[in-house]
Short mmCIF file of C-alpha atoms and ligand atoms in Angstrom, two decimals:
data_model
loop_
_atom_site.label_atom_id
_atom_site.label_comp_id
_atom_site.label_asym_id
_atom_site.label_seq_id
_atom_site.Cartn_x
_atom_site.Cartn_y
_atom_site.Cartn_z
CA UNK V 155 -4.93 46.45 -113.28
CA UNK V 156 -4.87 50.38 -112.07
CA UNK V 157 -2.68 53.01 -111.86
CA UNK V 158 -3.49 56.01 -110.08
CA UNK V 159 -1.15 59.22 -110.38
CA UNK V 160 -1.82 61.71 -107.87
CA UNK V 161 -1.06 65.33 -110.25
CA UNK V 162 -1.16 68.16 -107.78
CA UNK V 163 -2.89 68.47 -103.95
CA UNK V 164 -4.43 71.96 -102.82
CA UNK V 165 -2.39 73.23 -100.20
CA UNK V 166 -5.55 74.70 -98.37
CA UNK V 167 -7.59 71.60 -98.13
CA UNK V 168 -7.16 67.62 -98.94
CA UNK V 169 -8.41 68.37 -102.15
CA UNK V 170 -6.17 66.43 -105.10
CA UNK V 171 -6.08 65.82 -109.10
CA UNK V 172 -5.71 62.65 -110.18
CA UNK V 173 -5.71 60.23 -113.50
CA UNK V 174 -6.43 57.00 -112.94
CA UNK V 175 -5.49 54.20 -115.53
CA UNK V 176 -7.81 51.29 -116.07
CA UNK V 177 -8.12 48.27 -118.63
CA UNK V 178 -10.94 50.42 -120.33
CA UNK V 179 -9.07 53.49 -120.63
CA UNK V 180 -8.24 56.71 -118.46
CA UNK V 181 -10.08 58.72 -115.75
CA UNK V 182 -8.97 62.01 -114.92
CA UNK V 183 -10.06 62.89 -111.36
CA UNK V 184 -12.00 63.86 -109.33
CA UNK V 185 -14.72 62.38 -111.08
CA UNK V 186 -18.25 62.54 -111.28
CA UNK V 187 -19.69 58.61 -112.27
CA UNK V 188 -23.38 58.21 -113.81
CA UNK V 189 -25.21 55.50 -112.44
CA UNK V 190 -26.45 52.72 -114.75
CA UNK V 191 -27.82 50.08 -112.94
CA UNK V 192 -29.68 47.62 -115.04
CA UNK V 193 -26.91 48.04 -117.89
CA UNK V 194 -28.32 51.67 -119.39
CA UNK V 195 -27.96 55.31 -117.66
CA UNK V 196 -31.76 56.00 -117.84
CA UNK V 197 -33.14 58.08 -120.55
CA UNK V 198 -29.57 58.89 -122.20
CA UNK V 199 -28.04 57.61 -125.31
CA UNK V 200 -24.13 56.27 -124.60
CA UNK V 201 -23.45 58.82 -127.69
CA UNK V 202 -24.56 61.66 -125.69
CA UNK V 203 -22.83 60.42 -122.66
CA UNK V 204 -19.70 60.87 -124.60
CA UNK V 205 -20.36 64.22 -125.68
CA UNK V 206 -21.20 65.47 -122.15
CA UNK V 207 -18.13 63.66 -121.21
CA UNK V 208 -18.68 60.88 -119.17
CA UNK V 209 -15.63 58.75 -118.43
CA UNK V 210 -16.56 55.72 -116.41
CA UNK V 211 -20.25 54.21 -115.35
CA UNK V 212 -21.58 52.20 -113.09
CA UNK V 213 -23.27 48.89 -113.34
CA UNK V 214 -24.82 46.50 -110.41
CA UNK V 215 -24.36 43.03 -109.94
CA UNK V 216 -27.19 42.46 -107.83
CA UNK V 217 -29.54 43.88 -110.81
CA UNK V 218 -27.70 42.26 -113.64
CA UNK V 219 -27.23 39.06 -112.02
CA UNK V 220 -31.18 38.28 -112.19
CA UNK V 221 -32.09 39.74 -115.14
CA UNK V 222 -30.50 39.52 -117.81
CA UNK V 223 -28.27 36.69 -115.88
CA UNK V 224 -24.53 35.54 -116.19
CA UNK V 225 -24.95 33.32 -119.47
CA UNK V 226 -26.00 36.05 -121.27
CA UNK V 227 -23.80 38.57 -119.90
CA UNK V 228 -20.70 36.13 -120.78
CA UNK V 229 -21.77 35.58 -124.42
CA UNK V 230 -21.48 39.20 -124.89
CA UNK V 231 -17.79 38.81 -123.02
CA UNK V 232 -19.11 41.10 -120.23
CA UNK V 233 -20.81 44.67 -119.77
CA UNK V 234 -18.66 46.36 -122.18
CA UNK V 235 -20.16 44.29 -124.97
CA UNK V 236 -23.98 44.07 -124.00
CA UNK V 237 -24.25 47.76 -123.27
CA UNK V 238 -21.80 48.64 -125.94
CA UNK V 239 -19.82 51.07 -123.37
CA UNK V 240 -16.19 51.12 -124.54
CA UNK V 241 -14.66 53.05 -121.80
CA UNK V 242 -14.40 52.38 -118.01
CA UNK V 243 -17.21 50.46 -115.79
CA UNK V 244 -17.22 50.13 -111.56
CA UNK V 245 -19.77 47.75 -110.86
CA UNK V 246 -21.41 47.63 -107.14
CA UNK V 247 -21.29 44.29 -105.41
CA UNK V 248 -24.43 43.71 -104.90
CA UNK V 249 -24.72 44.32 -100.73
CA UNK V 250 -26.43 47.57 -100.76
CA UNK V 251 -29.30 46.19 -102.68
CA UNK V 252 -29.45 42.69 -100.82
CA UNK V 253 -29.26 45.07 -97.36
CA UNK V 254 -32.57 46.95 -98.71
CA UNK V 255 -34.23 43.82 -99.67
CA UNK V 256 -35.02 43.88 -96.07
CA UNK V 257 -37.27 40.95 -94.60
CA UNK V 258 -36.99 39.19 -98.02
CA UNK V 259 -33.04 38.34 -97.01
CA UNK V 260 -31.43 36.28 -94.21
CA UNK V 261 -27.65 37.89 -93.51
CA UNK V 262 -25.20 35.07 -92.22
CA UNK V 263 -21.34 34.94 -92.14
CA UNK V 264 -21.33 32.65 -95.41
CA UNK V 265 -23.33 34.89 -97.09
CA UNK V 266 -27.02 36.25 -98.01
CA UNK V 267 -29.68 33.99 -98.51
CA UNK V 268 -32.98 36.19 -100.45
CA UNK V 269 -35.58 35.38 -103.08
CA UNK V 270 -35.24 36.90 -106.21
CA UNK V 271 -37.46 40.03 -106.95
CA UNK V 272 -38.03 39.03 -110.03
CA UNK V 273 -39.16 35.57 -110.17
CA UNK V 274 -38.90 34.49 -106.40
CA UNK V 275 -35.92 31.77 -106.94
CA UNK V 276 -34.02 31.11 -103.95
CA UNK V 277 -30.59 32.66 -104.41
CA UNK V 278 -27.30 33.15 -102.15
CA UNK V 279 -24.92 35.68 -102.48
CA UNK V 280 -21.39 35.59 -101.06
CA UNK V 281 -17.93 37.52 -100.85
CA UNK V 282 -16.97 34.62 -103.36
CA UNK V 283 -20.02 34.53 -105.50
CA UNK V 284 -20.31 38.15 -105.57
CA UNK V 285 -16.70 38.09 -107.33
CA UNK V 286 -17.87 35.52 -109.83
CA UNK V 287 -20.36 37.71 -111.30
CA UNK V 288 -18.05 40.68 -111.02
CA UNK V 289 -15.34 38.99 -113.22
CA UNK V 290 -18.63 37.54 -115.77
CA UNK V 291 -19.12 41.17 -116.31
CA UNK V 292 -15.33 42.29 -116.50
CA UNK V 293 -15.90 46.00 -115.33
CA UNK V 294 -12.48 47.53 -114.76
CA UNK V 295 -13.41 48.37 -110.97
CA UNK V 296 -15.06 45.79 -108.83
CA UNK V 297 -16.37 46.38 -105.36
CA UNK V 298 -16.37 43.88 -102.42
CA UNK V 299 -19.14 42.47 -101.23
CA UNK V 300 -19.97 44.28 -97.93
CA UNK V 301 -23.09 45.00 -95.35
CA UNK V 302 -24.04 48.67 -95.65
CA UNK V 303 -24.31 49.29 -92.05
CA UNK V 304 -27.91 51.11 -91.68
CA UNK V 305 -28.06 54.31 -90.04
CA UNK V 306 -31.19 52.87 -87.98
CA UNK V 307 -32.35 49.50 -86.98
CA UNK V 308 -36.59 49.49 -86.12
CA UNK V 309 -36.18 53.06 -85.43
CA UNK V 310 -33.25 52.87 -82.81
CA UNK V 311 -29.66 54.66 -84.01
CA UNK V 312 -27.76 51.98 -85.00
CA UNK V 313 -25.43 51.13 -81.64
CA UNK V 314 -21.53 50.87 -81.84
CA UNK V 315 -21.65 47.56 -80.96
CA UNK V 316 -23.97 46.70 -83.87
CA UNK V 317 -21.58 48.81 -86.08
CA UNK V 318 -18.47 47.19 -84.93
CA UNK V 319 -20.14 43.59 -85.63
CA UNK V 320 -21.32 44.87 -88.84
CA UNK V 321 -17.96 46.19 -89.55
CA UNK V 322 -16.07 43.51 -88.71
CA UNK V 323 -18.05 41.38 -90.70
CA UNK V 324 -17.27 43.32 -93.84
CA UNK V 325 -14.07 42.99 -93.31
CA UNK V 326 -13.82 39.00 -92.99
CA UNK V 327 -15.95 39.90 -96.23
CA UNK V 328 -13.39 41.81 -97.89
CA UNK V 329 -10.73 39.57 -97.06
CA UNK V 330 -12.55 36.65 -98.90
CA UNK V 331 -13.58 38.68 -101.73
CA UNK V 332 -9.53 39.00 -102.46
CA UNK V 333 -8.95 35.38 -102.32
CA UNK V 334 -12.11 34.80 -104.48
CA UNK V 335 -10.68 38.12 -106.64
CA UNK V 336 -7.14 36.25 -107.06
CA UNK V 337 -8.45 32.86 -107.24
CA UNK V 338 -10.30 33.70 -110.37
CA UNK V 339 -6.69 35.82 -111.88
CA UNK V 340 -9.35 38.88 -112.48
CA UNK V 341 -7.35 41.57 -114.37
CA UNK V 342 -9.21 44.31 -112.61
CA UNK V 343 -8.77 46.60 -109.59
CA UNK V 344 -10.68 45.39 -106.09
CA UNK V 345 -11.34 47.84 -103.83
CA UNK V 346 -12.37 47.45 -100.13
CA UNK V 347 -15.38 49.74 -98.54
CA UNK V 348 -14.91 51.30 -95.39
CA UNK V 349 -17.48 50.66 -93.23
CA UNK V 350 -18.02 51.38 -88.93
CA UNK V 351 -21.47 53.74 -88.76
CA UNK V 352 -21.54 56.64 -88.06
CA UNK V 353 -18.79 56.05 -85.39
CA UNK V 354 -15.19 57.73 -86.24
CA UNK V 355 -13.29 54.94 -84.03
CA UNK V 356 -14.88 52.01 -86.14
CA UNK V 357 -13.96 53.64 -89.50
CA UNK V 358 -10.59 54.11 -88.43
CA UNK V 359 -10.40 50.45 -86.92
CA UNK V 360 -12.07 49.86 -90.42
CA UNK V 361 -9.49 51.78 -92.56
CA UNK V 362 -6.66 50.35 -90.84
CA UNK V 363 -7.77 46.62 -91.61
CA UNK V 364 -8.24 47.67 -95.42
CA UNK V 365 -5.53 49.79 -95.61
CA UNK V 366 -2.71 46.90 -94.16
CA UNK V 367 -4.80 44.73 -97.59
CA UNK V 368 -2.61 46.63 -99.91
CA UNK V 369 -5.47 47.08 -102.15
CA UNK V 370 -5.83 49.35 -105.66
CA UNK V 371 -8.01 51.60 -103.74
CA UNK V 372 -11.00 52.21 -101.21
CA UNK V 373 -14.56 53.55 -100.89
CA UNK V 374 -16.55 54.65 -98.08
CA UNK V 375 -19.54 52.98 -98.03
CA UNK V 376 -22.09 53.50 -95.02
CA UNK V 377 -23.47 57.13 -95.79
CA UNK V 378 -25.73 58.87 -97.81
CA UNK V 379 -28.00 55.99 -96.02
CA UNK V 380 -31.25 58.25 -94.49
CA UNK V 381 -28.45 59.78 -91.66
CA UNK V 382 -28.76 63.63 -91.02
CA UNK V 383 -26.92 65.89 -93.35
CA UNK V 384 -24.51 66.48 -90.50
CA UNK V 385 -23.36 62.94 -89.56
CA UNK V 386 -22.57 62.45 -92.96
CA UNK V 387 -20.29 65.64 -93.11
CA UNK V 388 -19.16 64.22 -89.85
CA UNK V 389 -17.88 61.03 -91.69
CA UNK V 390 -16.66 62.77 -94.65
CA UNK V 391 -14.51 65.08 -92.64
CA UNK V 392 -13.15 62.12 -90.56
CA UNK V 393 -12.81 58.99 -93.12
CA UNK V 394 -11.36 60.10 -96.80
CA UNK V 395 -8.35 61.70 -95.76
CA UNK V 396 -7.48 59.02 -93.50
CA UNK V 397 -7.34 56.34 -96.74
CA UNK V 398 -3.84 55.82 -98.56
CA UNK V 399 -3.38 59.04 -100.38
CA UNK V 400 -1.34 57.38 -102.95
CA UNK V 401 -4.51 55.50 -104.11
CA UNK V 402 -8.29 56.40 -105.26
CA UNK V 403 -11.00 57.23 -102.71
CA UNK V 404 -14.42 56.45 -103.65
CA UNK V 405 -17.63 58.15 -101.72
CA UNK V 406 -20.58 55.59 -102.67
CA UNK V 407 -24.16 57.39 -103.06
CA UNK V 408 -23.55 61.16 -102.84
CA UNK V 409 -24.65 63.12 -103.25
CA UNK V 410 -25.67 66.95 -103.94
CA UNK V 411 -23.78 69.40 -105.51
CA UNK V 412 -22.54 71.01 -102.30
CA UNK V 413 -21.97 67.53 -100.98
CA UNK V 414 -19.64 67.13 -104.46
CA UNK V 415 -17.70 70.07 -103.92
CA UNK V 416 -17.20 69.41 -99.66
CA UNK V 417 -16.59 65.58 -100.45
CA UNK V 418 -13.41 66.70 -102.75
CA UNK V 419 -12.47 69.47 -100.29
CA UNK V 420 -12.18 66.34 -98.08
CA UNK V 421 -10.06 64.12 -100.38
CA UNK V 422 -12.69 62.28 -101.83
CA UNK V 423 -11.78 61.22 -105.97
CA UNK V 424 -14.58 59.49 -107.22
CA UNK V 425 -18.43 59.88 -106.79
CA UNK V 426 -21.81 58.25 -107.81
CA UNK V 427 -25.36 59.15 -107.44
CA UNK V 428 -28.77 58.51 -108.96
CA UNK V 429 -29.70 62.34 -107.98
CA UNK V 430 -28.80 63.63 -111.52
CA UNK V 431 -30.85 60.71 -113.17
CA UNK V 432 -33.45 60.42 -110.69
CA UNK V 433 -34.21 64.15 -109.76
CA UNK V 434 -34.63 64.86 -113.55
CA UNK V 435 -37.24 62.45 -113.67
CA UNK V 436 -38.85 63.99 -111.22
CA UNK V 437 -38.53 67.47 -112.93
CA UNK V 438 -35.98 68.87 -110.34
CA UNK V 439 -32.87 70.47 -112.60
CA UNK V 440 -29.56 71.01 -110.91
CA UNK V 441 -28.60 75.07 -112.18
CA UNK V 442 -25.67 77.23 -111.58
CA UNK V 443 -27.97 79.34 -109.06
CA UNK V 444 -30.04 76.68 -107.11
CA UNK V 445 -33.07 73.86 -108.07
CA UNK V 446 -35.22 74.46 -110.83
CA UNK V 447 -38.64 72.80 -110.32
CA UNK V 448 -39.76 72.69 -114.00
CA UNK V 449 -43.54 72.22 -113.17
CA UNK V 450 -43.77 75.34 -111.29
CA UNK V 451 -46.35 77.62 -113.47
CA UNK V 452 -43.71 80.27 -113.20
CA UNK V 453 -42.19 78.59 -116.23
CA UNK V 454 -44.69 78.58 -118.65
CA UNK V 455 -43.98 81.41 -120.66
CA UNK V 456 -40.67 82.05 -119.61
CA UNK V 457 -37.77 81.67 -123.29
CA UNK V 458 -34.80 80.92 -121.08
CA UNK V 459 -32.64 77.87 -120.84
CA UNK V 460 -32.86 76.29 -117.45
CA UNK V 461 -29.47 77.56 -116.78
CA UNK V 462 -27.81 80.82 -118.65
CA UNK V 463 -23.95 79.57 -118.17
CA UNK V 464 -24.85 75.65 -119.15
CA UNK V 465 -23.41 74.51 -122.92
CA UNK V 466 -25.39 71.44 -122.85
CA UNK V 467 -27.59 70.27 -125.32
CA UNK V 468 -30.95 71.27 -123.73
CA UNK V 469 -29.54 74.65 -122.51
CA UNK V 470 -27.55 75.73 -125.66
CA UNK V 471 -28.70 72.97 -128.63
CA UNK V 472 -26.65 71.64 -131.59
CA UNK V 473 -24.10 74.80 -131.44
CA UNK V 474 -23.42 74.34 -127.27
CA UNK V 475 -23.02 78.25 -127.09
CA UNK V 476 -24.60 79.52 -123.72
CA UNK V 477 -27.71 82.21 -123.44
CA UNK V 478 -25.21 83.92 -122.05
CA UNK V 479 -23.11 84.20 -124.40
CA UNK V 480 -25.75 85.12 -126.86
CA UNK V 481 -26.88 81.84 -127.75
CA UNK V 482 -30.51 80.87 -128.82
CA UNK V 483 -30.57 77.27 -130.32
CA UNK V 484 -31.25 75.54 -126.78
CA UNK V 485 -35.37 74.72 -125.68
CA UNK V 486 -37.23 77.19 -123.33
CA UNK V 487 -37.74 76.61 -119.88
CA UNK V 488 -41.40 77.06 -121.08
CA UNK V 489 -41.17 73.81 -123.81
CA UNK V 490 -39.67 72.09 -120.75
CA UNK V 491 -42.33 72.75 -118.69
CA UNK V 492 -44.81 71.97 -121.34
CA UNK V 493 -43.05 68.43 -122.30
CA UNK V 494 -43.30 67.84 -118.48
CA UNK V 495 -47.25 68.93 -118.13
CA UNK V 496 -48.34 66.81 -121.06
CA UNK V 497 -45.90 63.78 -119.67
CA UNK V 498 -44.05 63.78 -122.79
CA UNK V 499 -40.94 61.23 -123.02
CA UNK V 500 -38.68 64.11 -124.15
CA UNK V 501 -38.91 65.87 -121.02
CA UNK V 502 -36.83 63.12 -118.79
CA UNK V 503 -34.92 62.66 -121.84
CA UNK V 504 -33.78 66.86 -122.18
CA UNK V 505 -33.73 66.96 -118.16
CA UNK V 506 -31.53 64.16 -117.71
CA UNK V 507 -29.34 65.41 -120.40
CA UNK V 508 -28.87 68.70 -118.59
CA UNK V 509 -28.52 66.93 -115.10
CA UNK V 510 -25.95 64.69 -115.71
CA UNK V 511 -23.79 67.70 -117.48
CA UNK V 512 -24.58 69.98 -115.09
CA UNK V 513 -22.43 66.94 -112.54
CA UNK V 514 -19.79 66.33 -115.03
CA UNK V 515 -19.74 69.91 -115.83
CA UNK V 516 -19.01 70.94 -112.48
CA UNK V 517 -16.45 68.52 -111.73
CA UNK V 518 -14.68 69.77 -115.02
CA UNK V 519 -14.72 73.01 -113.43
CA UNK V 520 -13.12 71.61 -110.06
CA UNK V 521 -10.44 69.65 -112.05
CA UNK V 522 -9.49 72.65 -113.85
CA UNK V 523 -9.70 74.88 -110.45
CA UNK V 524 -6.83 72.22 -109.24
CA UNK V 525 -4.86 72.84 -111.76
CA UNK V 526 -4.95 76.39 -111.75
CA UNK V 527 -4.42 76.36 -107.79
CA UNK V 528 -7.74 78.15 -107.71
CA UNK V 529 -9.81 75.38 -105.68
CA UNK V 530 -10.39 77.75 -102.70
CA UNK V 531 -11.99 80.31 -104.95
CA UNK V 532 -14.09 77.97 -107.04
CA UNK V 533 -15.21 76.51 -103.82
CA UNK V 534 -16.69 79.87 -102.28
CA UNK V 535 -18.16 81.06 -105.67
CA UNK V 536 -19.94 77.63 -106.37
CA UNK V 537 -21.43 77.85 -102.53
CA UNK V 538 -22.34 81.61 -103.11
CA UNK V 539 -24.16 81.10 -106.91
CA UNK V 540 -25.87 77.79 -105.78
CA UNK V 541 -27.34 79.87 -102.43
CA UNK V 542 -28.63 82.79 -104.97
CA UNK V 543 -31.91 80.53 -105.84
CA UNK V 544 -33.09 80.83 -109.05
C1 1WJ P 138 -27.54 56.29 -102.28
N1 1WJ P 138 -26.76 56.10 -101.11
C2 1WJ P 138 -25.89 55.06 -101.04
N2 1WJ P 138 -25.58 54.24 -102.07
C3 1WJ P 138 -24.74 53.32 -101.54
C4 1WJ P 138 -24.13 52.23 -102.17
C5 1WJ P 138 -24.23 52.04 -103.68
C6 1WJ P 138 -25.57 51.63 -104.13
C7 1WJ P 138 -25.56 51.16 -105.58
O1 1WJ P 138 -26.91 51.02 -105.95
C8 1WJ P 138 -27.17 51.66 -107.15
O2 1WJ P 138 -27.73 52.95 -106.93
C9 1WJ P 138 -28.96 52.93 -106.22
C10 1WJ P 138 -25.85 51.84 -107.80
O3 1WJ P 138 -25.45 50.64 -108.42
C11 1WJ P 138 -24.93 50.87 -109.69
C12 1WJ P 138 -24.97 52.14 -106.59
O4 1WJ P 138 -23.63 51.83 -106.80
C13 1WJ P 138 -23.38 51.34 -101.35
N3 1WJ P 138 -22.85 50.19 -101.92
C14 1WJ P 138 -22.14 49.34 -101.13
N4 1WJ P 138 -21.63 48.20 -101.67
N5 1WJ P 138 -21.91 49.57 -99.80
C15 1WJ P 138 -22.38 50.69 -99.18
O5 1WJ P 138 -22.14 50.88 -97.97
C16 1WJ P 138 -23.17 51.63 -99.96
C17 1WJ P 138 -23.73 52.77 -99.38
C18 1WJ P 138 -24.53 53.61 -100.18
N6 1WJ P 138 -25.25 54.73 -99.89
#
């Protein structure tokens, strides 16, 4: 079950607001979606998920089909229960992960033959398989099993030939994981993933096939894969505008904020990456005027926020009012730096925090830039502050 209602388009670019309707609740769009793999969106409570505004998640089959496994997924009735999310989930299929199990996994037309990770068991995933575990779970979006298409095979660009077989494989694929889909009467939306390289005549060969499925809606999948910056702008400005406007367009893996802001110029509704998550790990911090690398010994005595403007709860504590709008109660981007020195839990914890707002922040801003018919403007301003540096 979906229902997508496309609100407004920007005349000056494929940009569009949307609100999508799922079993789980509404998503207003475009939409930035946090990436919990293993069932948890590392290092952040759902409570402050809520408060930063998150509306949907993500969850992977491939991950939560070994561990914790389908019988005790289906005691809890699915995701929702076990990770005690009440609003929308879009689990992955599982084929990006099987793809970068590399030697470990045999690819064949039935399916993918691998040994588990964890414990080594011999396991096969299919189109039809892959379904079964998406339904176990009941996450209101489920994605069809597909072959991410590399970018490179043993060094060598991937060839068109290569892509089209690839391509056309996902397709058989995508057709099977709609009879498995309806088979099993799944109450959820199944969307199809555009595949074809890094070649703009097998994504439109792609799109077509998908397209003439009638499905709820459509990702690109494919990118944000180790390609150059360009090719992927390459795709983006070819594929998303190309997919049935009347129904959501999902960019898997990306990607930066730029790469946010271009991919919705380009008609693109939905997003996920682990950059938020993983960079703040890492002590990299997404801020208005660039990356922040918090163990840089500039910051060690230094009582700002990591970002002036940001109202979340590591920039601008309990009361969310800005530094720059004379607020004091957030931490220092000298505690910050300390928590990170001494490897202090808290530090992931506060970064992530401010990562993941800074994303959902930002696509507040472009939502709100859509309504006002100010998109164009938002879009220069955000390219201009995030070139500053900080
Ligand atoms: C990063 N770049 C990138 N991600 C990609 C993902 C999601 C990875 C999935 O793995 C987990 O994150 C690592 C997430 O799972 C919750 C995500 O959805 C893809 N998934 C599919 N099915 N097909 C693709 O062509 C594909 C391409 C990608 N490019």
């Amino acid at each position: 079950m979906l229902q997508f209602d496309l609100l407004t388009t920007d005349p000056a670019s494929h940009a569009r607001r949307g609100r999508l309707t799922l079993r789980h609740g509404q998503v207003q769009t475009p939409i930035f979606m946090p990436v919990g793999t293993h069932g948890s969106v590392k290092g952040v409570l759902p409570r402050s998920l809520h408060e930063m505004g998150a509306q949907i998640i993500l969850g992977n089959t491939f991950h939560l089909w070994l561990r914790p496994g389908l019988a005790v997924l289906q005691g809890f009735g699915g995701l929702h229960g076990f990770e005690k999310w009440n609003k929308p989930i879009l689990t992955d299929s599982g084929g990006f992960q099987v793809w970068s199990l590399g030697a470990l996994r045999t690819i064949t037309e039935e399916g993918v033959h691998f040994a588990s990770p964890v414990n080594g068991d011999k396991l096969f995933l299919s189109p039809e398989v892959s379904m079964q575990i998406q339904t176990t779970l009941d996450s209101d979006i489920v994605m069809q099993l597909d072959e991410c298409t590399p970018y490179e095979t043993r060094g060598q660009r991937t060839t068109e030939r290569a892509a089209c077989q690839s391509m056309q494989m996902s397709l058989r694929w995508a057709k099977r994981s709609q009879d498995e889909f309806q088979r099993l009467n799944n109450p959820n939306a199944l969307f199809g993933i555009v595949q074809g390289g890094m070649y703009e005549n097998l994504r439109a060969e792609s799109l077509a096939a998908l397209a003439a499925m009638d499905l709820p809606g459509y990702a690109i999948g494919g990118v944000s894969v180790g390609e150059p910056k360009d090719e992927m702008l390459r795709i983006m400005a070819h594929t998303p505008h190309r997919l049935p406007a009347h129904k959501p367009r999902y960019l898997m893996g990306v990607g930066t904020p730029e790469d946010l802001v271009e991919g919705v110029a380009q008609g693109v509704d939905m997003f996920d990456c682990v950059m938020p998550t993983r960079n703040a790990r890492n002590g990299t911090l997404f801020t208005r005027f660039g990356d922040l690398k918090i163990r840089n010994a500039r910051h060690k005595t230094d009582p700002q926020p990591l970002d002036g403007s940001c109202t979340c709860y590591t920039c601008a504590g309990p009361s969310g009012v800005a530094w720059d709008q004379g607020g004091r109660d957030g931490f220092s981007r000298a505690y910050l730096h300390h928590l990170e020195r001494c490897g202090e839990m808290l530090g992931p914890m506060l970064s992530t925090v401010h990562n993941l707002h800074y994303y959902l922040n930002l696509m507040r801003e472009i939502r709100q830039a859509l309504d006002a018919g100010e998109f164009t403007q938002l879009r220069a301003r955000l390219k201009a502050d995030r070139a500053r540096g900080v």
